């Protein structure tokens, strides 16, 4: 029987394994050095904040794996021998594979800052990082202040985690406004306000110069490059992005760049070796997507796709319309299609924006300047239906259509206030149009299921 | 590391309370203390003033505490430290409260004289005597253990309901639901029945909480109760007709349109207590598949049990027989049900074990009315929790905070809607989801139940191919 070996028990590796099991009776082994069982990396913060126990982050009960005849192996792979189709482990053991799927995920970036390896400096990616943080920053007696370097999604999560232990946080953000390389200024400004509302010491346009050690090799303070200011602290969180976790792959015959290079079928240059999830890098970008996509959903979709290929139904990875979501402290964010920030958008992408006068709620709708085609939407504080937007993007509807039918896409809990009227009014004023909002229609909403 | 502990061994960070939190807590505790001392026959005069005073202290204390706890932070989900606290993580305080509650229920059901009920014409003492004046006010007779219980129960829902509303102040579903659940306890279950009781003192007792229908109210069809209603004049006949109409017509229709939530988390007293006083314990329900198996078996067994008991009782009532198939209807049917299910299960285990097993043990494993509505909800209803395409990140907040122990994530991460008999529609899974994945809604039946192979977001051909 063919032996499928998967390195990495994250969302991509596990999704691949589950779908291979559904479609075949191949022998499957999942390897990870991090944990015995699959857990949701995105939920690490909730364990630290006391919302959940670690076991709650595991989507499947422990009996699931043996019941589905999926072998789990705990250990670090150190070498891949593609010529003998075998793997060596740190403990000296060896296993053979017939097909190999690399799903090794990411690791936090470190940009060679002086002091980046001191005791008290950490990233927030692996379970081990959580354990370190529990030791370094259990409360505000042991950690008097923490500095977070890098204003992205993981940075703000780390800030929220530390706040839950009442630890003062200084947040160094390279950009002139939070995440404004990705989201438009309106949204970025709103998040800035919200960060301050949570009493985080937000430092925009600030880079880390160096981390200073005390006499015992522990973090004592950091210095900001722009101002030279020294900020005393006990913990430094490095959250300036992630990059593929592929050190051990580089010594093999498998071709790599920043990530493991794959074609559209997720195949590497070596026969019977595939790469999926955060660690994979497309040789050719798909649409407007980046060649490395370090998000949960794409990992899952690549897992779904590669499983088909392995089970004899060779398929290219063809993700549908882009979507994503996040939460900035108390503000939920969803996006469908493409909305670029002012820094990155092309000239023919026009934005319509609305922000609630007092609440932290706003939206941006991107559309094409000439043909008015709807390009994408960012929504903060309003939940929207994925299926509706997916259909509208496929149908290439125009912006007026989206506004008219916006209520169909609302996904907020029942009894929530609706803002479609206000939004459309603003659009009408901005654009001198006379769009009228339609009533919600179950028929329209569910015609996609027909 | 112990697999049951979080990464933190014990509470790593005690949050110091601020002045107004302390004030609120002290006020509330003084109120509780007055009642506790009364139970041990330590009274201050005038008793009735102290009764009213303790009620006001508890309500004020809870409000002051909740305001200062929740209003000082921006609105949002407030679950920090839930798994560190001794109260909410089965710590010493949790167990202690569980034991006290259990003890209280045991005394209430079987030894009310220890709570101060005057037996054989003796006047009340202890906890019960302090409510005599209030009882006189409503119905011109001294209090008994059930009047005291009803008063304290309503007080718990009201005061902790206020706390819940501060906690979820950003969520209009939770606000409206909680207002309704408080009002239906206050009026339908407490004030209106007590006032009607007072207006009809010359007539025999029958249950006057109109929403507390059979089979939750298991004695509805008992001969004594049927006779009381028949001899209860227009009001009695009204309750008899309404009681039958409620479970036979009203309940299936509303459950078809809105799911069983209209009852379980909007008007029911047991549900009301679980949603308010039980809120700090909702995450303690078991999410294991084995618990689900037990649930399906147990709740339908209880439903079957009450149907058999009631059939036997009605047979006895209409034929005048005390026996059926040679078995005593009272000793072999009514009495065991009342003891095992009515008292042990719904009271002692259902509420006493809140801090250990979670707040909905009775609703999930026992309640026959929930079982009945669950069948409707599962097979013929417009209610579902819609999953938002491919947005789930499998974080597990929804499953953790589902008081009914539903593994919501198992559905959400497959893009499947949640259509489960046991869902009481509390809406907390939707509230705690950080990615906006879950929406409780009543929509067309078509497409309500959907199972998917490949999630939204992937290659359209692949999705279509495999989801056929
Ligand atoms: C704190 C945090 C929050 C996030 N939140 C979101 C979010 O909200 N939404 C979103 O879309 N994405 C989010 N992400 C990103 C998302 O978690 C990742 O994209 C996703 O987990 C990647 O999955 P993967 O399966 O590719 O890899 P991983 O989940 O990284 O799994 C790879 C596994 O392989 C193991 N491994 C690596 N090398 C070896 C080796 N040599 N031998 C043995 N085992 C090895 C690793 O230890 C790891 O366990 C978040 C990430 C973090 C860290
Ligand atoms: S599934 Fe959601 S709405 Fe239903 S009982 Fe559980 S938490 Fe409440
Ligand atoms: S809380 Fe939301 S994102 Fe998390 S597992 Fe549940 S549905 Fe998915």
mmCIF file with all atom_site columns, C-alpha atoms and ligand atoms in Angstrom, chain A residues 40 42-43 46 52 56 59 296-297 325 383, chain B residues 387-388 391-400 407-413 418 428-438, ligand 3:
data_model
loop_
_atom_site.group_PDB
_atom_site.id
_atom_site.type_symbol
_atom_site.label_atom_id
_atom_site.label_alt_id
_atom_site.label_comp_id
_atom_site.label_asym_id
_atom_site.label_entity_id
_atom_site.label_seq_id
_atom_site.pdbx_PDB_ins_code
_atom_site.Cartn_x
_atom_site.Cartn_y
_atom_site.Cartn_z
_atom_site.occupancy
_atom_site.B_iso_or_equiv
_atom_site.pdbx_formal_charge
_atom_site.auth_seq_id
_atom_site.auth_comp_id
_atom_site.auth_asym_id
_atom_site.auth_atom_id
_atom_site.pdbx_PDB_model_num
ATOM   1  C  CA  . UNK A 1 40  ? -5.677  25.698 15.846 1.00 0.00 ? 40  UNK A CA  1
ATOM   2  C  CA  . UNK A 1 42  ? -5.171  30.994 15.394 1.00 0.00 ? 42  UNK A CA  1
ATOM   3  C  CA  . UNK A 1 43  ? -6.534  30.237 18.873 1.00 0.00 ? 43  UNK A CA  1
ATOM   4  C  CA  . UNK A 1 46  ? -7.349  32.626 23.673 1.00 0.00 ? 46  UNK A CA  1
ATOM   5  C  CA  . UNK A 1 52  ? -10.027 28.401 26.582 1.00 0.00 ? 52  UNK A CA  1
ATOM   6  C  CA  . UNK A 1 56  ? -10.092 23.345 23.291 1.00 0.00 ? 56  UNK A CA  1
ATOM   7  C  CA  . UNK A 1 59  ? -10.598 20.517 16.536 1.00 0.00 ? 59  UNK A CA  1
ATOM   8  C  CA  . UNK A 1 296 ? -5.397  29.673 7.276  1.00 0.00 ? 296 UNK A CA  1
ATOM   9  C  CA  . UNK A 1 297 ? -7.843  29.444 4.389  1.00 0.00 ? 297 UNK A CA  1
ATOM   10 C  CA  . UNK A 1 325 ? -10.982 38.064 8.225  1.00 0.00 ? 325 UNK A CA  1
ATOM   11 C  CA  . UNK A 1 383 ? -20.635 40.947 9.421  1.00 0.00 ? 383 UNK A CA  1
ATOM   12 C  CA  . UNK B 2 387 ? -22.210 29.083 8.745  1.00 0.00 ? 387 UNK B CA  1
ATOM   13 C  CA  . UNK B 2 388 ? -20.548 31.859 6.822  1.00 0.00 ? 388 UNK B CA  1
ATOM   14 C  CA  . UNK B 2 391 ? -14.536 31.974 7.110  1.00 0.00 ? 391 UNK B CA  1
ATOM   15 C  CA  . UNK B 2 392 ? -14.062 29.621 10.065 1.00 0.00 ? 392 UNK B CA  1
ATOM   16 C  CA  . UNK B 2 393 ? -10.550 29.416 11.528 1.00 0.00 ? 393 UNK B CA  1
ATOM   17 C  CA  . UNK B 2 394 ? -11.361 26.459 13.805 1.00 0.00 ? 394 UNK B CA  1
ATOM   18 C  CA  . UNK B 2 395 ? -10.454 28.463 16.887 1.00 0.00 ? 395 UNK B CA  1
ATOM   19 C  CA  . UNK B 2 396 ? -12.987 26.689 19.083 1.00 0.00 ? 396 UNK B CA  1
ATOM   20 C  CA  . UNK B 2 397 ? -14.564 29.618 20.910 1.00 0.00 ? 397 UNK B CA  1
ATOM   21 C  CA  . UNK B 2 398 ? -18.021 28.609 19.728 1.00 0.00 ? 398 UNK B CA  1
ATOM   22 C  CA  . UNK B 2 399 ? -17.762 25.019 20.931 1.00 0.00 ? 399 UNK B CA  1
ATOM   23 C  CA  . UNK B 2 400 ? -16.153 26.042 24.209 1.00 0.00 ? 400 UNK B CA  1
ATOM   24 C  CA  . UNK B 2 407 ? -19.359 20.983 18.943 1.00 0.00 ? 407 UNK B CA  1
ATOM   25 C  CA  . UNK B 2 408 ? -20.301 23.978 16.822 1.00 0.00 ? 408 UNK B CA  1
ATOM   26 C  CA  . UNK B 2 409 ? -16.838 24.162 15.327 1.00 0.00 ? 409 UNK B CA  1
ATOM   27 C  CA  . UNK B 2 410 ? -17.176 20.663 13.881 1.00 0.00 ? 410 UNK B CA  1
ATOM   28 C  CA  . UNK B 2 411 ? -19.903 22.040 11.611 1.00 0.00 ? 411 UNK B CA  1
ATOM   29 C  CA  . UNK B 2 412 ? -18.525 25.526 11.056 1.00 0.00 ? 412 UNK B CA  1
ATOM   30 C  CA  . UNK B 2 413 ? -15.125 24.342 9.885  1.00 0.00 ? 413 UNK B CA  1
ATOM   31 C  CA  . UNK B 2 418 ? -25.814 23.804 12.574 1.00 0.00 ? 418 UNK B CA  1
ATOM   32 C  CA  . UNK B 2 428 ? -23.477 32.911 22.478 1.00 0.00 ? 428 UNK B CA  1
ATOM   33 C  CA  . UNK B 2 429 ? -21.579 30.885 19.865 1.00 0.00 ? 429 UNK B CA  1
ATOM   34 C  CA  . UNK B 2 430 ? -22.347 33.610 17.369 1.00 0.00 ? 430 UNK B CA  1
ATOM   35 C  CA  . UNK B 2 431 ? -21.352 36.305 19.849 1.00 0.00 ? 431 UNK B CA  1
ATOM   36 C  CA  . UNK B 2 432 ? -17.968 34.843 20.778 1.00 0.00 ? 432 UNK B CA  1
ATOM   37 C  CA  . UNK B 2 433 ? -16.949 33.894 17.239 1.00 0.00 ? 433 UNK B CA  1
ATOM   38 C  CA  . UNK B 2 434 ? -14.073 36.222 16.365 1.00 0.00 ? 434 UNK B CA  1
ATOM   39 C  CA  . UNK B 2 435 ? -14.578 35.835 12.613 1.00 0.00 ? 435 UNK B CA  1
ATOM   40 C  CA  . UNK B 2 436 ? -18.304 36.455 12.204 1.00 0.00 ? 436 UNK B CA  1
ATOM   41 C  CA  . UNK B 2 437 ? -19.010 32.910 11.091 1.00 0.00 ? 437 UNK B CA  1
ATOM   42 C  CA  . UNK B 2 438 ? -22.287 32.090 12.828 1.00 0.00 ? 438 UNK B CA  1
HETATM 43 S  S1  . LIG C 3 .   ? -15.716 30.582 16.938 1.00 0.00 ? 3   LIG C S1  1
HETATM 44 FE FE1 . LIG C 3 .   ? -16.014 31.051 14.767 1.00 0.00 ? 3   LIG C FE1 1
HETATM 45 S  S2  . LIG C 3 .   ? -13.983 30.895 13.823 1.00 0.00 ? 3   LIG C S2  1
HETATM 46 FE FE2 . LIG C 3 .   ? -13.884 29.915 15.847 1.00 0.00 ? 3   LIG C FE2 1
HETATM 47 S  S3  . LIG C 3 .   ? -14.277 27.748 15.432 1.00 0.00 ? 3   LIG C S3  1
HETATM 48 FE FE3 . LIG C 3 .   ? -16.243 28.671 15.935 1.00 0.00 ? 3   LIG C FE3 1
HETATM 49 S  S4  . LIG C 3 .   ? -17.112 29.288 13.973 1.00 0.00 ? 3   LIG C S4  1
HETATM 50 FE FE4 . LIG C 3 .   ? -14.962 28.879 13.637 1.00 0.00 ? 3   LIG C FE4 1
#
